[in-house]
mmCIF file of C-alpha atoms and ligand atoms in Angstrom:
data_model
loop_
_atom_site.group_PDB
_atom_site.id
_atom_site.type_symbol
_atom_site.label_atom_id
_atom_site.label_comp_id
_atom_site.label_asym_id
_atom_site.label_seq_id
_atom_site.Cartn_x
_atom_site.Cartn_y
_atom_site.Cartn_z
ATOM 1 C CA MET A 708 120.977 109.749 161.326
ATOM 2 C CA ALA A 709 117.703 109.283 163.179
ATOM 3 C CA GLY A 710 114.376 110.948 162.679
ATOM 4 C CA PRO A 711 112.700 113.134 161.811
ATOM 5 C CA TRP A 712 110.065 112.725 164.489
ATOM 6 C CA ILE A 713 106.996 114.843 164.882
ATOM 7 C CA LEU A 714 105.782 115.041 168.465
ATOM 8 C CA ASN A 715 102.555 116.712 169.412
ATOM 9 C CA ALA A 716 102.803 116.374 173.166
ATOM 10 C CA VAL A 717 105.516 115.639 175.647
ATOM 11 C CA PRO A 718 106.068 111.898 175.091
ATOM 12 C CA SER A 719 104.634 109.809 177.905
ATOM 13 C CA ASN A 720 107.674 107.540 178.191
ATOM 14 C CA ILE A 721 110.078 110.198 179.448
ATOM 15 C CA ASN A 722 110.688 110.847 183.125
ATOM 16 C CA ASP A 723 109.320 113.862 185.007
ATOM 17 C CA SER A 724 112.535 115.860 185.172
ATOM 18 C CA ASP A 725 113.052 115.553 181.392
ATOM 19 C CA LYS A 726 109.421 116.426 180.863
ATOM 20 C CA ASN A 727 109.888 119.634 182.827
ATOM 21 C CA ILE A 728 112.939 120.536 180.792
ATOM 22 C CA VAL A 729 110.989 120.107 177.568
ATOM 23 C CA ILE A 730 108.131 122.255 178.845
ATOM 24 C CA LYS A 731 110.558 124.934 180.027
ATOM 25 C CA LEU A 732 112.069 125.131 176.554
ATOM 26 C CA PHE A 733 108.804 126.666 175.395
ATOM 27 C CA ASP A 734 108.806 129.164 178.224
ATOM 28 C CA LEU A 735 112.261 130.515 177.473
ATOM 29 C CA ASN A 736 111.877 134.167 176.831
ATOM 30 C CA LEU A 737 114.538 134.605 174.205
ATOM 31 C CA ASP A 738 114.741 137.581 171.912
ATOM 32 C CA ALA A 739 115.933 135.436 169.072
ATOM 33 C CA PRO A 740 113.713 132.526 168.075
ATOM 34 C CA PHE A 741 116.844 130.517 167.283
ATOM 35 C CA PHE A 742 118.772 129.132 170.239
ATOM 36 C CA GLU A 743 121.416 126.506 170.781
ATOM 37 C CA VAL A 744 121.860 124.254 173.777
ATOM 38 C CA LYS A 745 124.905 122.078 174.288
ATOM 39 C CA HIS A 746 124.258 118.979 176.345
ATOM 40 C CA GLU A 747 126.996 116.386 176.789
ATOM 41 C CA GLU A 748 128.275 115.516 173.290
ATOM 42 C CA ALA A 749 125.235 116.772 171.441
ATOM 43 C CA LEU A 750 124.329 120.197 170.168
ATOM 44 C CA TYR A 751 120.609 121.063 170.070
ATOM 45 C CA LEU A 752 119.691 123.704 167.516
ATOM 46 C CA ASN A 753 116.222 124.981 168.261
ATOM 47 C CA PHE A 754 113.878 127.253 166.410
ATOM 48 C CA LYS A 755 110.703 128.446 168.039
ATOM 49 C CA PHE A 756 107.794 129.877 166.043
ATOM 50 C CA SER A 757 104.084 130.380 166.441
ATOM 51 C CA ILE A 758 101.015 129.296 164.515
ATOM 52 C CA PRO A 759 97.545 130.804 164.897
ATOM 53 C CA SER A 760 95.219 128.979 167.241
ATOM 54 C CA GLY A 761 91.513 129.444 167.946
ATOM 55 C CA ILE A 762 91.724 127.398 171.119
ATOM 56 C CA ALA A 763 94.712 128.942 172.878
ATOM 57 C CA ARG A 764 94.120 131.872 175.214
ATOM 58 C CA THR A 765 96.974 133.776 173.617
ATOM 59 C CA GLY A 766 95.654 133.180 170.078
ATOM 60 C CA TYR A 767 98.663 131.170 169.070
ATOM 61 C CA GLU A 768 100.500 127.952 169.799
ATOM 62 C CA LEU A 769 104.240 127.521 169.830
ATOM 63 C CA LEU A 770 106.046 124.997 167.712
ATOM 64 C CA LEU A 771 109.660 124.068 168.246
ATOM 65 C CA ILE A 772 111.847 122.485 165.596
ATOM 66 C CA SER A 773 115.011 120.983 167.020
ATOM 67 C CA VAL A 774 117.954 119.493 165.235
ATOM 68 C CA ILE A 775 120.207 117.338 167.365
ATOM 69 C CA LEU A 776 123.767 117.103 166.117
ATOM 70 C CA THR A 777 126.289 114.767 167.610
ATOM 71 C CA GLU A 778 129.412 116.233 165.987
ATOM 72 C CA GLU A 779 130.539 119.698 165.016
ATOM 73 C CA HIS A 780 128.199 120.210 162.106
ATOM 74 C CA THR A 781 127.221 123.790 162.710
ATOM 75 C CA ILE A 782 128.847 125.052 159.524
ATOM 76 C CA PHE A 783 125.606 124.310 157.720
ATOM 77 C CA ASN A 784 123.315 127.307 157.862
ATOM 78 C CA TRP A 785 120.586 125.650 159.930
ATOM 79 C CA ARG A 786 119.270 129.013 160.918
ATOM 80 C CA LYS A 787 118.165 129.747 157.398
ATOM 81 C CA GLU A 788 116.956 126.200 156.843
ATOM 82 C CA LEU A 789 114.818 126.167 159.989
ATOM 83 C CA GLN A 790 113.339 129.505 159.054
ATOM 84 C CA ASN A 791 112.386 128.075 155.630
ATOM 85 C CA LEU A 792 110.900 125.044 157.315
ATOM 86 C CA SER A 793 108.757 127.165 159.584
ATOM 87 C CA GLU A 794 107.400 129.032 156.546
ATOM 88 C CA GLN A 795 106.581 125.751 154.778
ATOM 89 C CA ILE A 796 104.815 124.415 157.860
ATOM 90 C CA LYS A 797 102.847 127.621 158.395
ATOM 91 C CA ASN A 798 101.621 127.465 154.806
ATOM 92 C CA ILE A 799 99.827 124.148 155.339
ATOM 93 C CA PRO A 800 96.145 125.094 155.805
ATOM 94 C CA HIS A 801 94.745 124.535 159.311
ATOM 95 C CA ILE A 802 98.057 123.234 160.485
ATOM 96 C CA LEU A 803 97.013 123.281 164.132
ATOM 97 C CA GLU A 804 94.692 120.324 163.415
ATOM 98 C CA ILE A 805 97.512 117.848 163.302
ATOM 99 C CA PHE A 806 98.541 118.696 166.836
ATOM 100 C CA SER A 807 95.114 119.117 168.409
ATOM 101 C CA HIS A 808 92.882 116.675 166.530
ATOM 102 C CA LYS A 809 91.902 113.612 168.527
ATOM 103 C CA ASN A 810 91.590 111.324 165.531
ATOM 104 C CA LYS A 811 95.175 111.046 164.322
ATOM 105 C CA THR A 812 94.268 108.324 161.832
ATOM 106 C CA SER A 813 92.010 110.568 159.755
ATOM 107 C CA PRO A 814 93.329 110.662 156.156
ATOM 108 C CA ILE A 815 93.498 114.469 156.103
ATOM 109 C CA ILE A 816 95.589 114.564 159.267
ATOM 110 C CA GLN A 817 97.791 111.779 157.945
ATOM 111 C CA MET A 818 98.319 113.728 154.733
ATOM 112 C CA LYS A 819 99.378 116.814 156.647
ATOM 113 C CA ILE A 820 101.731 114.858 158.861
ATOM 114 C CA SER A 821 103.398 113.277 155.853
ATOM 115 C CA LYS A 822 103.783 116.717 154.287
ATOM 116 C CA ILE A 823 105.686 117.981 157.333
ATOM 117 C CA ASP A 824 107.700 114.777 157.371
ATOM 118 C CA ARG A 825 108.660 115.424 153.742
ATOM 119 C CA PHE A 826 109.756 119.002 154.499
ATOM 120 C CA LEU A 827 111.889 117.784 157.392
ATOM 121 C CA ARG A 828 113.503 115.099 155.248
ATOM 122 C CA GLN A 829 114.236 117.606 152.486
ATOM 123 C CA ALA A 830 116.066 119.789 154.990
ATOM 124 C CA ILE A 831 118.107 116.836 156.216
ATOM 125 C CA ASN A 832 118.945 115.866 152.621
ATOM 126 C CA LYS A 833 120.206 119.379 151.917
ATOM 127 C CA PHE A 834 122.412 119.147 154.951
ATOM 128 C CA GLU A 835 123.822 115.808 153.826
ATOM 129 C CA GLU A 836 124.555 117.108 150.320
ATOM 130 C CA PHE A 837 126.205 120.156 151.809
ATOM 131 C CA GLU A 838 128.438 118.043 154.008
ATOM 132 C CA GLY A 839 130.045 116.494 150.948
ATOM 133 C CA ASP A 840 130.951 119.896 149.498
ATOM 134 C CA HIS A 841 134.355 121.441 149.583
ATOM 135 C CA PRO A 842 134.867 124.882 151.026
ATOM 136 C CA TYR A 843 133.743 127.527 148.611
ATOM 137 C CA GLY A 844 136.534 129.916 149.311
ATOM 138 C CA GLN A 845 138.953 131.354 151.818
ATOM 139 C CA LEU A 846 138.083 134.494 153.731
ATOM 140 C CA LEU A 847 140.896 136.365 155.440
ATOM 141 C CA PHE A 848 139.964 138.618 158.366
ATOM 142 C CA LEU A 849 142.459 141.350 159.186
ATOM 143 C CA GLY A 850 142.580 144.344 161.479
ATOM 144 C CA ILE A 851 144.298 145.494 164.641
ATOM 145 C CA GLU A 852 143.455 144.085 168.065
ATOM 146 C CA ALA A 853 140.011 144.213 169.644
ATOM 147 C CA VAL A 854 138.171 145.597 166.618
ATOM 148 C CA GLY A 855 135.794 142.608 166.646
ATOM 149 C CA LYS A 856 137.125 140.169 164.014
ATOM 150 C CA SER A 857 136.518 137.043 166.097
ATOM 151 C CA SER A 858 133.134 138.384 167.206
ATOM 152 C CA ILE A 859 132.065 138.804 163.577
ATOM 153 C CA ILE A 860 133.167 135.251 162.806
ATOM 154 C CA GLU A 861 131.262 133.980 165.835
ATOM 155 C CA LEU A 862 128.163 135.781 164.583
ATOM 156 C CA LEU A 863 128.552 134.182 161.144
ATOM 157 C CA ARG A 864 129.061 130.725 162.633
ATOM 158 C CA TYR A 865 126.505 130.692 165.414
ATOM 159 C CA GLY A 866 124.254 133.683 164.831
ATOM 160 C CA THR A 867 125.012 135.170 168.233
ATOM 161 C CA PHE A 868 127.172 137.857 169.809
ATOM 162 C CA SER A 869 129.363 136.376 172.451
ATOM 163 C CA PRO A 870 130.855 139.024 174.787
ATOM 164 C CA LYS A 871 133.333 136.547 176.261
ATOM 165 C CA ILE A 872 135.612 136.077 173.260
ATOM 166 C CA ARG A 873 139.317 136.147 174.143
ATOM 167 C CA PRO A 874 142.016 137.900 172.105
ATOM 168 C CA THR A 875 143.265 135.714 169.263
ATOM 169 C CA LEU A 876 146.902 134.737 169.660
ATOM 170 C CA GLY A 877 148.008 133.444 166.273
ATOM 171 C CA THR A 878 145.889 132.427 163.316
ATOM 172 C CA GLN A 879 142.758 130.340 163.749
ATOM 173 C CA ILE A 880 141.404 128.458 160.769
ATOM 174 C CA LEU A 881 137.686 127.839 161.006
ATOM 175 C CA ARG A 882 134.763 127.000 158.792
ATOM 176 C CA ALA A 883 131.492 128.821 158.455
ATOM 177 C CA ALA A 884 128.467 128.745 156.220
ATOM 178 C CA ILE A 885 127.126 131.972 154.856
ATOM 179 C CA GLU A 886 123.955 131.737 152.809
ATOM 180 C CA HIS A 887 124.607 128.024 152.271
ATOM 181 C CA PHE A 888 128.138 128.538 150.996
ATOM 182 C CA GLN A 889 130.949 127.066 152.995
ATOM 183 C CA PHE A 890 134.009 129.137 153.699
ATOM 184 C CA GLN A 891 137.336 128.500 155.270
ATOM 185 C CA ILE A 892 137.981 131.421 157.567
ATOM 186 C CA TYR A 893 141.329 132.798 158.690
ATOM 187 C CA ASP A 894 141.039 134.734 161.931
ATOM 188 C CA VAL A 895 144.307 136.451 162.803
ATOM 189 C CA GLY A 896 145.362 138.046 166.061
ATOM 190 C CA GLY A 897 145.615 141.812 165.767
ATOM 191 C CA GLN A 898 148.009 142.605 168.618
ATOM 192 C CA LYS A 899 151.076 144.515 167.511
ATOM 193 C CA ALA A 900 153.564 141.785 168.394
ATOM 194 C CA ILE A 901 151.840 139.209 166.168
ATOM 195 C CA ARG A 902 150.897 141.323 163.174
ATOM 196 C CA GLN A 903 153.903 140.050 161.223
ATOM 197 C CA THR A 904 152.144 136.651 161.063
ATOM 198 C CA TRP A 905 149.081 138.010 159.252
ATOM 199 C CA PHE A 906 150.061 136.864 155.781
ATOM 200 C CA LYS A 907 151.797 133.609 156.672
ATOM 201 C CA ASP A 908 148.895 131.168 156.459
ATOM 202 C CA CYS A 909 146.584 132.449 153.771
ATOM 203 C CA HIS A 910 148.479 133.139 150.547
ATOM 204 C CA LYS A 911 145.589 133.335 148.146
ATOM 205 C CA PRO A 912 142.491 134.592 149.909
ATOM 206 C CA ASP A 913 139.279 134.696 147.900
ATOM 207 C CA ALA A 914 138.222 137.787 149.796
ATOM 208 C CA ILE A 915 139.649 140.049 152.471
ATOM 209 C CA ILE A 916 137.670 141.519 155.333
ATOM 210 C CA TYR A 917 139.369 144.457 157.006
ATOM 211 C CA VAL A 918 137.798 145.484 160.310
ATOM 212 C CA VAL A 919 138.100 148.740 162.247
ATOM 213 C CA ASP A 920 136.542 149.901 165.501
ATOM 214 C CA VAL A 921 134.694 153.177 164.975
ATOM 215 C CA SER A 922 134.397 153.799 168.685
ATOM 216 C CA SER A 923 138.133 154.038 169.270
ATOM 217 C CA SER A 924 139.874 157.339 169.750
ATOM 218 C CA GLU A 925 141.149 159.243 166.719
ATOM 219 C CA THR A 926 144.705 158.549 167.798
ATOM 220 C CA ARG A 927 144.214 155.050 166.367
ATOM 221 C CA ASP A 928 143.287 156.305 162.906
ATOM 222 C CA PHE A 929 146.898 156.328 161.794
ATOM 223 C CA GLU A 930 147.324 152.716 162.852
ATOM 224 C CA PHE A 931 144.133 151.669 161.017
ATOM 225 C CA LYS A 932 145.469 153.373 157.895
ATOM 226 C CA GLU A 933 149.006 152.060 158.192
ATOM 227 C CA GLU A 934 147.864 148.453 158.585
ATOM 228 C CA PHE A 935 145.317 148.793 155.794
ATOM 229 C CA GLU A 936 148.054 149.982 153.459
ATOM 230 C CA ARG A 937 150.242 147.079 154.479
ATOM 231 C CA VAL A 938 147.428 144.678 153.524
ATOM 232 C CA ILE A 939 147.006 146.351 150.136
ATOM 233 C CA GLN A 940 150.738 146.202 149.473
ATOM 234 C CA GLN A 941 150.821 142.537 150.392
ATOM 235 C CA TYR A 942 147.969 141.317 148.228
ATOM 236 C CA PHE A 943 147.907 143.990 145.528
ATOM 237 C CA PRO A 944 151.608 144.876 145.311
ATOM 238 C CA THR A 945 151.769 146.944 142.122
ATOM 239 C CA PRO A 946 149.150 148.477 139.867
ATOM 240 C CA ALA A 947 150.134 145.855 137.282
ATOM 241 C CA SER A 948 149.114 143.001 139.544
ATOM 242 C CA PHE A 949 145.782 142.711 137.811
ATOM 243 C CA GLU A 950 145.701 139.026 138.453
ATOM 244 C CA SER A 951 144.887 139.649 142.091
ATOM 245 C CA ASN A 952 142.745 142.664 141.431
ATOM 246 C CA HIS A 953 139.563 140.654 141.415
ATOM 247 C CA ILE A 954 139.889 139.765 145.134
ATOM 248 C CA PRO A 955 137.092 141.732 146.774
ATOM 249 C CA ILE A 956 137.788 143.639 149.950
ATOM 250 C CA LEU A 957 135.109 144.324 152.501
ATOM 251 C CA ILE A 958 135.816 147.057 155.034
ATOM 252 C CA LEU A 959 133.702 146.727 158.158
ATOM 253 C CA LEU A 960 133.403 149.732 160.438
ATOM 254 C CA ASN A 961 132.383 147.849 163.553
ATOM 255 C CA LYS A 962 130.885 148.808 166.934
ATOM 256 C CA SER A 963 128.455 151.322 165.458
ATOM 257 C CA ASP A 964 126.324 150.739 168.571
ATOM 258 C CA LEU A 965 128.865 152.788 170.533
ATOM 259 C CA VAL A 966 128.590 155.927 168.377
ATOM 260 C CA GLU A 967 125.698 158.282 167.784
ATOM 261 C CA LYS A 968 123.487 157.472 164.798
ATOM 262 C CA GLU A 969 123.909 161.012 163.432
ATOM 263 C CA LYS A 970 127.606 160.334 162.957
ATOM 264 C CA SER A 971 127.102 157.443 160.513
ATOM 265 C CA GLU A 972 127.600 159.408 157.340
ATOM 266 C CA SER A 973 130.581 161.337 158.597
ATOM 267 C CA LEU A 974 132.249 158.115 159.745
ATOM 268 C CA ILE A 975 131.875 156.496 156.342
ATOM 269 C CA LYS A 976 133.260 159.654 154.764
ATOM 270 C CA LYS A 977 136.163 159.788 157.185
ATOM 271 C CA PHE A 978 137.248 156.186 156.640
ATOM 272 C CA SER A 979 136.699 156.400 152.865
ATOM 273 C CA GLN A 980 139.178 159.249 152.795
ATOM 274 C CA LEU A 981 141.552 157.645 155.261
ATOM 275 C CA PHE A 982 141.743 154.456 153.178
ATOM 276 C CA ASN A 983 141.503 156.254 149.858
ATOM 277 C CA VAL A 984 138.795 153.843 148.791
ATOM 278 C CA ASN A 985 138.056 155.630 145.533
ATOM 279 C CA GLN A 986 141.496 154.657 144.302
ATOM 280 C CA LEU A 987 141.158 150.949 145.119
ATOM 281 C CA PRO A 988 141.331 148.837 141.951
ATOM 282 C CA MET A 989 139.560 145.735 143.321
ATOM 283 C CA PRO A 990 135.824 145.387 144.097
ATOM 284 C CA HIS A 991 135.344 146.968 147.493
ATOM 285 C CA SER A 992 132.612 147.903 149.901
ATOM 286 C CA MET A 993 132.516 149.703 153.216
ATOM 287 C CA SER A 994 129.765 149.090 155.777
ATOM 288 C CA LEU A 995 129.030 150.469 159.188
ATOM 289 C CA VAL A 996 128.066 147.479 161.341
ATOM 290 C CA SER A 997 127.481 146.344 164.885
ATOM 291 C CA VAL A 998 128.111 142.734 165.788
ATOM 292 C CA LYS A 999 126.652 143.325 169.216
ATOM 293 C CA GLU A 1000 123.311 144.442 167.796
ATOM 294 C CA ASN A 1001 123.591 142.297 164.673
ATOM 295 C CA ILE A 1002 123.238 145.280 162.371
ATOM 296 C CA GLY A 1003 124.609 145.283 158.848
ATOM 297 C CA VAL A 1004 126.903 142.272 159.123
ATOM 298 C CA LEU A 1005 124.862 139.797 157.114
ATOM 299 C CA SER A 1006 124.039 142.243 154.327
ATOM 300 C CA ALA A 1007 127.732 143.138 154.051
ATOM 301 C CA PHE A 1008 128.569 139.460 153.558
ATOM 302 C CA GLN A 1009 125.760 139.086 151.058
ATOM 303 C CA TRP A 1010 127.555 141.718 148.994
ATOM 304 C CA LEU A 1011 130.768 139.722 149.273
ATOM 305 C CA ILE A 1012 129.079 136.522 148.141
ATOM 306 C CA SER A 1013 127.442 138.282 145.216
ATOM 307 C CA LYS A 1014 130.915 139.448 144.105
ATOM 308 C CA LYS A 1015 132.265 135.916 144.337
ATOM 309 C CA LEU A 1016 129.314 134.489 142.430
ATOM 310 C CA MET A 1017 129.831 136.930 139.588
ATOM 311 C CA GLU A 1018 133.341 135.699 138.861
HETATM 312 N N1 LIG B 118 129.986 147.323 171.776
HETATM 313 C C1 LIG B 118 130.472 146.424 170.923
HETATM 314 N N2 LIG B 118 131.488 145.624 171.298
HETATM 315 C C2 LIG B 118 131.962 144.737 170.389
HETATM 316 C C3 LIG B 118 131.412 144.622 169.085
HETATM 317 N N3 LIG B 118 132.103 143.675 168.431
HETATM 318 C C4 LIG B 118 133.039 143.209 169.285
HETATM 319 N N4 LIG B 118 132.965 143.841 170.470
HETATM 320 C C5 LIG B 118 133.816 143.633 171.650
HETATM 321 O O1 LIG B 118 135.131 144.034 171.322
HETATM 322 C C6 LIG B 118 136.086 143.217 172.014
HETATM 323 C C7 LIG B 118 137.072 142.621 171.041
HETATM 324 O O2 LIG B 118 136.415 141.709 170.186
HETATM 325 P P1 LIG B 118 137.183 140.521 169.424
HETATM 326 O O3 LIG B 118 136.197 139.887 168.522
HETATM 327 O O4 LIG B 118 137.925 139.665 170.367
HETATM 328 O O5 LIG B 118 138.246 141.384 168.584
HETATM 329 P P2 LIG B 118 139.397 140.853 167.617
HETATM 330 O O6 LIG B 118 139.487 141.828 166.501
HETATM 331 O O7 LIG B 118 139.174 139.430 167.257
HETATM 332 O O8 LIG B 118 140.693 141.006 168.555
HETATM 333 P P3 LIG B 118 142.099 140.211 168.446
HETATM 334 O O9 LIG B 118 141.792 138.762 168.431
HETATM 335 O O10 LIG B 118 142.887 140.641 169.633
HETATM 336 O O11 LIG B 118 142.749 140.667 167.166
HETATM 337 C C8 LIG B 118 135.271 142.164 172.756
HETATM 338 O O12 LIG B 118 135.119 142.576 174.079
HETATM 339 C C9 LIG B 118 133.942 142.173 172.035
HETATM 340 O O13 LIG B 118 132.884 141.755 172.884
HETATM 341 C C10 LIG B 118 130.309 145.474 168.733
HETATM 342 O O14 LIG B 118 129.749 145.462 167.634
HETATM 343 N N5 LIG B 118 129.902 146.358 169.697
HETATM 344 MG MG1 LIG B 119 140.265 137.746 167.589
#
């Protein structure tokens, strides 16, 4: 582990082409302030934020915090951590001074620099503690093909919607961090021919996420219902199976971006009736979400975590 380093200008000892790359990073016009760049073996997690500035024409200066990871460490929720860091840094009075002041040896500047250094080290320590942890629980994602299961998992893992995801052929076991809790994730393939494998790998899930696509034609409703009932029979076989009745089930009605907003309520009503949710014995929740527009997904999982924490 190297660093942290605080740089207040492009370092003079790097060559011109690297210098241009660094400068361009600040010019990237990304909607999300958080962006990842993969370069050779390393993954660069970047978070861009602004601080007020009396000397800049725009009235603000941009700061970039980057974490460079050399292995697959993205299960830690860096997104949240970097956001916290930016808040801590912004709260230091006259923070711009440390980057613009000519006299870097002044005690006040030194004090501010060491404060930022401490915040950065605290974040790294959290990450190292987290790495030693065991997975918090197993999440099983189910649902027929192309409803968006893998896309949801991608959003949880990397914070982005990736339109290029391929159909899942078999069960993928992955890890993801949600709100600083680690989960082992079972992503099954939903195509008809492989649905019989759904329950083979994860015998005791800690939570089930059942996904449907609200934009699909009504002719699929029966299939959504039939497969949902098969899941319930598998994990909650008889009313007496109270032992398993604490496993929460989260029903995600995905692709809400493809339906009119006015239909939201009627869709929730329709699927509540279709799945008979009022009769479900376990903790359950139904949310209308869009992975593409990142709407509702994180709050739905916050509900799930709150259920697990209450056990
Ligand atoms: N418009 C829109 N498209 C989405 C959304 N979520 C997923 N998709 C698209 O739906 C398609 C299927 O997504 P996947 O995540 O592969 O679906 P899956 O449920 O994992 O499918 P299988 O692996 O075959 O079971 C992809 O083209 C996604 O880009 C969403 O919220 N809105
Ligand atoms: Mg998939």
